[in-house]
Amino acid sequence: MNRYLIAALLGISSHCAVSAGTAAEVPADFAYALPISGTGANALYRVTIPPAVYEGSAFADLRDLRVFNGADEVVPHAFRPLVAASEQPPAVSLPFFALRGERGSRAADLDIALETHNGDVSLRVTSRGQEENPEDVLGYLVDLSERRETFSSLRLQWDHQPGGYIGTVNVEASSNLKNWSYVVRDAPLLSLSQGGHRLEQNEVPVKTAGKKYLRLTWPEADKVLRLNSVRAQPVDKRTSLTRTSKQVEALPVAGEAGEYIADLGGMFPVDRLTIRLPQDTSVAPSALFSRNSDNAQWRPASRTIAYRLREDGPAIEHATRSVPPRAHRYWLFRVNQQGGGIGAGALDIEAGWLAHEIIFTARGAGPFRLAYGNSRAQGNALSVQTVVPNWGRDSAPQISIAMTGAPQMLAGPEATRQRVDSGKIGLWIALLASVAVLGFMAWRISRQMQSADSDSDVAHTDNASSSDPDTR
């Protein structure tokens, strides 16, 4: 009987293990799905993960993401690798030339030409109806003609200004030094020191694709800076991926002066935060923390100084801060209260991230769906080298771009919560029962062996007594 019981328990255990490990996933196991459009006859497609997936996924690493075909079969997918920040190219120094003219005139009134002689480049500036050798600097010409990169920003360095500096600069672009178009207007520049803190904003966002020259001018003639260097940042390779952001209001923490919590509503892989102060003439040194649940410990993320200053023009703000990428839902902003905090009004937060992309095989007929939100799901993403043959080489197959539509409700939010897995419970019960039965059998065998040993000792003693002559 015992061996029949053991066989039955082992059979149940095996059945539970197989059932728990091989049950096929279906769309109804997931909370939501996004319809995928734009698929056709190609084998591979690429989809950018929209914010809704980060808001509805059960896991920060998106392990519960699946692509289903029209027959509700799971098809292979892989995450497209993000380019590491260390691969961002370094900034390069650019040649620049001062544009001089009479005080009160405009740099746009100057005729500009670059002349090359024996490898040396010189600037020729002709004033229209002005004196021959003016001394006042009206702006600067930046030469990009020898560069092949596309730049995303300029970093300006200038002489120290007693009392600090607050101003704005305009940047225009041209390919022939005659026709100019604005790249950016009223870009803020700032350099201030106060209370041991230094505030500096010297980076100007630009887009230089196809342009050979940039012209820097100042809306206010008395704000023109004496530049020491102009450096340009080549376009980050990661910008080929979609950058997304979400704005929320950080709410004050009751009983904690200067603390504000922002709930992003999802586990976004945040790597940038923008803090927008409610009032002008505000400076707010802040410490940033994050966590993924409302009962977890806060983890330090970064420190920054947010400011919003206005001086005879548009407000100058410095609020964007890069942070170590982390998929945390809650962010704490602890503002130093020595300067009075942020004053009255709301603290607005904008969180930015590089959206993940997946590559999937269009196996079977459509329509295809991107399902997510399943607390029982295990990660099944393959490596990109497995899904895309010859990945990273010219011989790799073409990957077409597909799009996602509006979220559709499947099992709903309940599927994202931690649930009791009856299959696993049954497996554990069967395993524990098997261990208990085996333990009981071992105890029974041990008792039987001890009894047999005792009987053997008694029989041996009796035989020895009957053969002893002194006992007769």
Coordinates of C-alpha atoms in Angstrom, one line a residue:
M1 CA 0.0 0.0 0.0
N2 CA 2.8 2.4 0.9
R3 CA 4.4 2.1 -2.5
Y4 CA 1.0 2.8 -4.2
L5 CA 0.7 6.0 -2.1
I6 CA 4.2 7.1 -2.9
A7 CA 3.6 6.6 -6.7
A8 CA 0.4 8.6 -6.5
L9 CA 2.0 11.5 -4.7
L10 CA 4.9 11.5 -7.1
G11 CA 2.5 11.5 -10.0
I12 CA 0.6 14.5 -8.6
S13 CA 3.9 16.3 -8.0
S14 CA 5.0 15.8 -11.6
H15 CA 1.6 16.8 -12.9
C16 CA 1.6 20.0 -10.9
A17 CA 5.1 20.9 -11.9
V18 CA 4.4 20.3 -15.6
S19 CA 1.1 22.2 -15.4
A20 CA 2.7 25.2 -13.6
G21 CA 5.6 25.3 -16.1
T22 CA 4.0 24.7 -19.4
A23 CA 0.6 26.4 -19.3
A24 CA 0.3 28.5 -22.5
E25 CA -0.3 32.2 -22.0
V26 CA -3.3 33.8 -23.6
P27 CA -4.3 37.5 -23.9
A28 CA -6.9 37.0 -21.1
D29 CA -4.0 36.5 -18.7
F30 CA -3.0 40.1 -19.1
A31 CA -4.5 43.4 -17.9
Y32 CA -4.3 45.4 -21.1
A33 CA -3.4 45.2 -24.8
L34 CA -2.4 47.7 -27.5
P35 CA -3.3 47.0 -31.1
I36 CA -0.3 47.0 -33.4
S37 CA -0.8 48.6 -36.8
G38 CA 1.5 49.0 -39.8
T39 CA 2.4 45.3 -40.2
G40 CA 2.5 43.6 -43.6
A41 CA 4.7 41.2 -45.4
N42 CA 8.0 41.9 -43.6
A43 CA 9.4 39.5 -41.1
L44 CA 10.6 41.9 -38.4
Y45 CA 8.9 44.9 -36.9
R46 CA 9.9 47.5 -34.3
V47 CA 7.6 49.2 -31.8
T48 CA 8.2 52.0 -29.3
I49 CA 6.9 51.3 -25.8
P50 CA 4.3 54.0 -25.1
P51 CA 3.7 55.5 -21.6
A52 CA 0.5 53.4 -21.1
V53 CA 2.7 50.2 -20.8
Y54 CA 4.9 51.6 -18.0
E55 CA 1.7 52.7 -16.2
G56 CA 0.0 49.2 -16.5
S57 CA 2.9 46.8 -16.3
A58 CA 3.2 44.6 -13.2
F59 CA 7.1 44.8 -13.3
A60 CA 9.5 47.7 -13.8
D61 CA 11.6 45.6 -16.2
L62 CA 8.6 44.8 -18.4
R63 CA 9.0 41.1 -18.1
D64 CA 5.2 40.7 -18.4
L65 CA 5.2 42.1 -22.0
R66 CA 4.0 39.8 -24.8
V67 CA 3.2 40.1 -28.5
F68 CA 0.3 38.0 -29.6
N69 CA -0.7 37.3 -33.2
G70 CA -4.2 36.9 -34.6
A71 CA -4.4 33.3 -33.4
D72 CA -3.6 34.5 -29.8
E73 CA -0.1 32.8 -30.0
V74 CA 2.9 34.4 -28.4
V75 CA 5.5 35.4 -31.0
P76 CA 9.2 36.0 -30.2
H77 CA 10.4 39.5 -29.2
A78 CA 13.5 41.2 -28.0
F79 CA 14.3 44.6 -26.5
R80 CA 16.3 46.8 -28.7
P81 CA 19.5 47.8 -26.7
L82 CA 19.8 51.3 -25.4
V83 CA 23.1 53.0 -26.2
A84 CA 25.2 53.5 -23.0
A85 CA 25.7 57.0 -21.9
S86 CA 29.5 56.4 -22.0
E87 CA 29.2 56.3 -25.8
Q88 CA 28.1 59.9 -26.0
P89 CA 30.7 61.7 -28.1
P90 CA 32.8 64.4 -26.3
A91 CA 32.3 68.1 -26.9
V92 CA 34.5 69.8 -29.5
S93 CA 36.0 73.2 -29.6
L94 CA 34.8 75.5 -32.5
P95 CA 36.6 78.5 -34.1
F96 CA 34.7 81.8 -33.5
F97 CA 35.2 85.4 -34.5
A98 CA 34.1 88.6 -32.9
L99 CA 31.7 90.8 -34.9
R100 CA 32.6 94.4 -34.2
G101 CA 30.6 97.6 -35.0
E102 CA 29.4 100.8 -33.6
R103 CA 27.6 100.7 -30.3
G104 CA 23.8 100.6 -30.9
S105 CA 24.1 99.0 -34.4
R106 CA 23.1 95.5 -35.2
A107 CA 25.2 92.5 -36.2
A108 CA 22.7 91.9 -39.0
D109 CA 23.9 95.2 -40.6
L110 CA 27.4 93.7 -41.1
D111 CA 28.6 92.1 -44.3
I112 CA 30.5 89.0 -43.3
A113 CA 33.0 86.9 -45.3
L114 CA 35.5 84.2 -44.4
E115 CA 38.7 84.3 -46.4
T116 CA 41.3 81.4 -46.6
H117 CA 45.0 82.1 -47.4
N118 CA 47.7 79.4 -47.2
G119 CA 45.5 77.4 -44.8
D120 CA 44.7 80.3 -42.5
V121 CA 41.2 81.5 -42.1
S122 CA 40.4 85.1 -41.5
L123 CA 37.2 87.0 -41.1
R124 CA 36.3 90.1 -43.2
V125 CA 33.6 92.3 -41.9
T126 CA 32.3 95.3 -43.8
S127 CA 30.2 97.8 -41.9
R128 CA 27.4 99.5 -43.8
G129 CA 28.0 103.3 -43.5
Q130 CA 29.9 103.0 -40.2
E131 CA 33.4 103.9 -39.1
E132 CA 36.3 101.8 -40.3
N133 CA 37.7 100.1 -37.2
P134 CA 34.9 99.9 -34.6
E135 CA 35.8 98.4 -31.2
D136 CA 32.4 97.3 -29.8
V137 CA 31.6 93.6 -30.0
L138 CA 28.1 93.1 -31.4
G139 CA 28.2 89.3 -31.5
Y140 CA 30.1 86.3 -32.8
L141 CA 30.4 84.2 -35.9
V142 CA 31.0 80.4 -35.2
D143 CA 32.5 78.4 -38.0
L144 CA 31.1 74.9 -38.6
S145 CA 32.2 74.6 -42.2
E146 CA 35.0 72.0 -41.4
R147 CA 32.8 69.9 -39.2
R148 CA 30.7 66.9 -40.4
E149 CA 28.9 66.2 -37.1
T150 CA 25.5 67.5 -36.2
F151 CA 25.5 69.4 -32.9
S152 CA 22.8 69.6 -30.3
S153 CA 24.1 72.4 -28.1
L154 CA 26.7 75.1 -27.6
R155 CA 28.6 75.7 -24.4
L156 CA 29.8 79.2 -24.0
Q157 CA 32.6 80.3 -21.7
W158 CA 33.1 84.0 -20.8
D159 CA 35.1 86.4 -18.7
H160 CA 34.0 86.7 -15.1
Q161 CA 31.5 89.4 -14.6
P162 CA 31.6 91.3 -11.2
G163 CA 28.2 91.0 -9.6
G164 CA 27.3 88.1 -11.8
Y165 CA 25.5 87.9 -15.2
I166 CA 21.9 87.4 -16.3
G167 CA 21.1 87.7 -20.0
T168 CA 19.8 86.0 -23.2
V169 CA 21.4 85.2 -26.6
N170 CA 20.0 84.6 -30.0
V171 CA 21.5 82.0 -32.4
E172 CA 21.1 82.2 -36.2
A173 CA 22.3 79.7 -38.8
S174 CA 23.4 80.1 -42.4
S175 CA 25.0 78.1 -45.2
N176 CA 26.4 81.0 -47.2
L177 CA 26.9 83.9 -44.7
K178 CA 24.1 85.9 -46.4
N179 CA 20.8 84.2 -45.6
W180 CA 20.2 83.7 -41.9
S181 CA 17.5 81.9 -40.0
Y182 CA 16.9 81.7 -36.2
V183 CA 17.8 78.5 -34.5
V184 CA 16.9 79.8 -31.0
R185 CA 15.7 83.1 -29.6
D186 CA 16.3 84.4 -26.1
A187 CA 18.3 81.4 -24.8
P188 CA 19.1 82.1 -21.1
L189 CA 22.6 82.6 -19.9
L190 CA 23.5 83.0 -16.3
S191 CA 26.4 83.1 -13.8
L192 CA 25.7 83.9 -10.2
S193 CA 27.3 83.1 -6.8
Q194 CA 25.5 83.4 -3.5
G195 CA 25.8 81.8 -0.1
G196 CA 28.4 79.4 -1.2
H197 CA 26.3 78.2 -4.2
R198 CA 27.2 78.8 -7.8
L199 CA 24.5 79.0 -10.5
E200 CA 25.6 78.7 -14.1
Q201 CA 23.7 78.3 -17.3
N202 CA 26.0 78.4 -20.3
E203 CA 24.5 75.7 -22.6
V204 CA 22.4 76.8 -25.6
P205 CA 20.3 74.2 -27.4
V206 CA 20.8 74.3 -31.2
K207 CA 20.1 72.2 -34.3
T208 CA 22.9 72.5 -36.8
A209 CA 22.1 69.9 -39.4
G210 CA 23.2 71.2 -42.9
K211 CA 24.5 74.5 -41.6
K212 CA 28.0 75.9 -41.9
Y213 CA 27.9 79.0 -39.7
L214 CA 26.2 80.3 -36.6
R215 CA 25.8 83.9 -35.6
L216 CA 25.4 84.8 -31.9
T217 CA 23.8 88.1 -31.0
W218 CA 22.4 89.6 -27.8
P219 CA 19.0 91.3 -27.7
E220 CA 20.4 93.9 -25.2
A221 CA 23.6 95.6 -26.4
D222 CA 25.0 96.1 -22.9
K223 CA 24.7 92.4 -22.2
V224 CA 27.1 91.2 -24.9
L225 CA 29.7 88.8 -23.4
R226 CA 33.4 88.5 -24.0
L227 CA 33.6 84.9 -25.0
N228 CA 36.7 82.8 -24.2
S229 CA 35.6 79.6 -25.9
V230 CA 32.7 78.0 -27.8
R231 CA 32.3 74.2 -27.5
A232 CA 29.7 72.1 -29.3
Q233 CA 28.1 68.8 -28.2
P234 CA 27.6 66.3 -31.0
V235 CA 24.2 64.7 -31.2
D236 CA 23.8 61.9 -28.7
K237 CA 23.6 58.6 -30.4
R238 CA 20.7 57.8 -28.1
T239 CA 18.6 60.5 -29.6
S240 CA 17.6 58.1 -32.4
L241 CA 15.4 56.5 -29.7
T242 CA 12.2 58.2 -28.7
R243 CA 12.5 60.6 -25.7
T244 CA 9.2 60.9 -23.8
S245 CA 8.1 62.9 -20.8
K246 CA 5.3 63.2 -18.4
Q247 CA 4.3 66.2 -16.3
V248 CA 2.8 65.9 -12.8
E249 CA 2.4 68.2 -9.7
A250 CA 4.5 67.4 -6.7
L251 CA 2.3 67.6 -3.6
P252 CA 3.6 69.0 -0.2
V253 CA 4.1 66.4 2.5
A254 CA 2.0 67.1 5.6
G255 CA 4.1 68.1 8.5
E256 CA 7.4 68.2 6.6
A257 CA 8.4 71.7 5.5
G258 CA 10.0 71.8 2.1
E259 CA 9.2 68.2 1.1
Y260 CA 7.1 67.4 -2.0
I261 CA 6.2 64.0 -3.5
A262 CA 5.4 63.4 -7.1
D263 CA 3.5 60.3 -8.1
L264 CA 4.3 59.5 -11.8
G265 CA 1.6 56.9 -12.0
G266 CA 3.9 54.3 -13.5
M267 CA 7.4 52.8 -13.4
F268 CA 9.0 54.9 -16.1
P269 CA 12.8 54.5 -16.6
V270 CA 13.4 58.2 -15.7
D271 CA 16.8 59.7 -16.5
R272 CA 15.9 63.4 -16.5
L273 CA 13.8 65.6 -14.1
T274 CA 12.7 69.1 -14.7
I275 CA 11.6 71.2 -11.7
R276 CA 9.5 74.3 -12.5
L277 CA 9.2 76.8 -9.6
P278 CA 6.0 78.7 -9.2
Q279 CA 7.4 82.2 -8.6
D280 CA 9.9 84.5 -10.3
T281 CA 13.2 85.4 -8.5
S282 CA 13.4 82.0 -6.8
V283 CA 16.4 79.8 -6.0
A284 CA 15.8 76.4 -4.5
P285 CA 18.7 74.0 -3.7
S286 CA 17.1 70.6 -3.6
A287 CA 17.9 67.0 -2.8
L288 CA 16.1 64.3 -4.9
F289 CA 15.0 60.8 -3.8
S290 CA 13.0 58.0 -5.3
R291 CA 11.3 54.7 -4.4
N292 CA 9.0 52.3 -6.2
S293 CA 6.3 51.7 -3.6
D294 CA 4.7 53.9 -0.9
N295 CA 6.2 51.9 1.9
A296 CA 9.8 51.5 0.7
Q297 CA 12.8 53.4 1.9
W298 CA 13.7 56.5 -0.1
R299 CA 16.9 56.2 -2.2
P300 CA 19.1 59.2 -2.9
A301 CA 19.0 60.2 -6.6
S302 CA 20.7 63.6 -7.0
R303 CA 21.1 67.1 -5.9
T304 CA 20.4 70.2 -7.9
I305 CA 19.7 73.9 -7.7
A306 CA 16.5 75.0 -9.4
Y307 CA 16.0 78.7 -10.2
R308 CA 13.6 81.0 -11.9
L309 CA 14.9 84.6 -12.4
R310 CA 13.6 87.5 -14.3
E311 CA 15.4 90.7 -15.2
D312 CA 13.9 93.0 -17.9
G313 CA 12.8 90.1 -20.1
P314 CA 11.7 86.5 -20.1
A315 CA 12.2 84.4 -17.1
I316 CA 15.5 82.5 -17.0
E317 CA 15.1 79.0 -15.6
H318 CA 17.4 76.2 -14.7
A319 CA 15.5 73.2 -13.8
T320 CA 16.5 70.1 -15.8
R321 CA 18.7 67.6 -14.0
S322 CA 20.1 64.2 -15.3
V323 CA 19.6 61.4 -12.7
P324 CA 20.8 57.8 -12.7
P325 CA 18.2 55.9 -14.7
R326 CA 15.7 54.1 -12.4
A327 CA 12.2 52.9 -12.9
H328 CA 10.7 54.3 -9.8
R329 CA 7.1 55.6 -9.5
Y330 CA 7.5 58.0 -6.5
W331 CA 9.9 61.0 -6.3
L332 CA 10.7 63.1 -3.3
F333 CA 12.0 66.7 -3.6
R334 CA 13.5 68.0 -0.4
V335 CA 13.9 71.8 -0.8
N336 CA 16.4 73.7 1.4
Q337 CA 14.4 76.1 3.5
Q338 CA 17.2 78.5 4.3
G339 CA 16.2 80.8 1.4
G340 CA 12.5 80.5 2.1
G341 CA 11.8 77.5 0.0
I342 CA 9.7 77.8 -3.2
G343 CA 7.1 80.2 -1.7
A344 CA 3.4 79.9 -2.5
G345 CA 2.2 77.9 -5.5
A346 CA 2.6 74.4 -7.0
L347 CA 5.9 72.6 -7.7
D348 CA 5.5 71.1 -11.2
I349 CA 7.7 68.2 -12.2
E350 CA 8.4 66.9 -15.7
A351 CA 10.0 63.4 -15.8
G352 CA 11.8 62.3 -19.0
W353 CA 13.1 59.0 -20.2
L354 CA 14.2 57.1 -23.3
A355 CA 11.4 54.8 -24.3
H356 CA 12.2 51.1 -24.7
E357 CA 11.7 49.5 -28.1
I358 CA 10.9 45.9 -28.9
I359 CA 11.6 44.0 -32.1
F360 CA 9.2 41.1 -32.8
T361 CA 8.7 38.5 -35.5
A362 CA 5.5 38.7 -37.5
R363 CA 4.8 35.0 -37.2
G364 CA 1.4 33.9 -38.2
A365 CA -1.5 36.2 -39.4
G366 CA -2.5 39.5 -37.7
P367 CA -3.8 41.5 -36.2
F368 CA -1.0 41.7 -33.6
R369 CA -1.4 42.9 -30.1
L370 CA 1.0 44.1 -27.4
A371 CA -0.2 42.7 -24.1
Y372 CA 1.0 43.7 -20.6
G373 CA 0.1 43.6 -17.0
N374 CA 0.4 40.1 -15.5
S375 CA 1.9 39.5 -12.1
R376 CA 2.3 35.8 -12.8
A377 CA 4.3 36.3 -16.0
Q378 CA 8.0 35.3 -16.2
G379 CA 10.4 37.1 -18.6
N380 CA 10.5 35.5 -22.0
A381 CA 12.3 38.1 -24.1
L382 CA 15.0 36.8 -26.3
S383 CA 18.3 38.4 -27.0
V384 CA 18.3 40.8 -30.0
Q385 CA 21.0 38.7 -31.6
T386 CA 18.6 35.7 -31.5
V387 CA 15.6 37.6 -33.0
V388 CA 17.6 39.6 -35.6
P389 CA 20.2 37.5 -37.5
N390 CA 23.5 39.4 -38.1
W391 CA 22.4 42.2 -35.7
G392 CA 24.5 45.3 -36.0
R393 CA 25.9 44.3 -39.4
D394 CA 25.0 45.6 -42.9
S395 CA 23.7 42.1 -43.7
A396 CA 21.0 42.3 -41.0
P397 CA 17.5 42.0 -42.3
Q398 CA 15.3 45.1 -42.5
I399 CA 13.3 46.0 -39.5
S400 CA 10.1 47.9 -40.3
I401 CA 8.4 50.4 -37.9
A402 CA 5.0 49.5 -36.5
M403 CA 2.7 51.6 -34.3
T404 CA 0.5 51.0 -31.3
G405 CA -3.0 52.2 -30.8
A406 CA -5.1 53.0 -27.7
P407 CA -5.1 50.6 -24.7
Q408 CA -7.8 47.9 -24.6
M409 CA -9.0 46.4 -21.4
L410 CA -8.5 42.6 -21.0
A411 CA -8.4 41.1 -17.5
G412 CA -8.1 44.6 -16.0
P413 CA -6.0 45.9 -13.1
E414 CA -6.6 42.8 -11.0
A415 CA -4.2 40.9 -13.3
T416 CA -1.3 43.2 -12.2
R417 CA -1.7 42.5 -8.5
Q418 CA 0.1 39.7 -6.7
R419 CA -2.3 36.7 -6.8
V420 CA -2.4 33.2 -5.2
D421 CA -1.1 30.7 -7.8
S422 CA -3.2 27.5 -7.2
G423 CA -0.8 25.5 -9.4
K424 CA 2.1 26.4 -7.2
I425 CA 0.2 25.8 -4.0
G426 CA -0.9 22.3 -5.3
L427 CA 2.7 21.6 -6.2
W428 CA 4.0 22.6 -2.7
I429 CA 1.3 20.6 -1.0
A430 CA 2.1 17.5 -3.0
L431 CA 5.8 17.9 -2.4
L432 CA 5.3 18.4 1.3
A433 CA 3.0 15.4 1.5
S434 CA 5.6 13.3 -0.4
V435 CA 8.3 14.4 2.0
A436 CA 6.0 13.5 5.0
V437 CA 5.2 10.1 3.6
L438 CA 8.8 9.3 2.9
G439 CA 9.8 10.5 6.4
F440 CA 7.1 8.3 7.9
M441 CA 8.3 5.3 5.9
A442 CA 11.9 5.9 6.9
W443 CA 10.8 6.0 10.5
R444 CA 8.8 2.7 10.1
I445 CA 11.8 1.0 8.4
S446 CA 14.1 2.2 11.2
R447 CA 11.7 0.8 13.8
Q448 CA 11.5 -2.5 12.0
M449 CA 15.3 -2.7 11.7
Q450 CA 15.7 -2.0 15.4
S451 CA 13.1 -4.7 16.3
A452 CA 14.9 -7.2 14.0
D453 CA 18.2 -6.4 15.7
S454 CA 16.6 -7.0 19.2
D455 CA 15.2 -10.4 18.2
S456 CA 18.5 -11.4 16.8
D457 CA 20.3 -10.5 20.0
V458 CA 17.8 -12.5 22.1
A459 CA 18.2 -15.6 19.9
H460 CA 21.9 -15.4 20.1
T461 CA 21.8 -15.2 23.9
D462 CA 19.5 -18.3 24.2
N463 CA 21.8 -20.4 22.0
A464 CA 24.8 -19.4 24.0
S465 CA 23.1 -20.4 27.3
S466 CA 22.0 -23.9 26.0
S467 CA 25.6 -24.8 25.0
D468 CA 27.3 -23.8 28.3
P469 CA 28.1 -27.0 30.4
D470 CA 28.0 -25.0 33.6
T471 CA 24.3 -24.2 33.0
R472 CA 23.3 -27.9 32.8

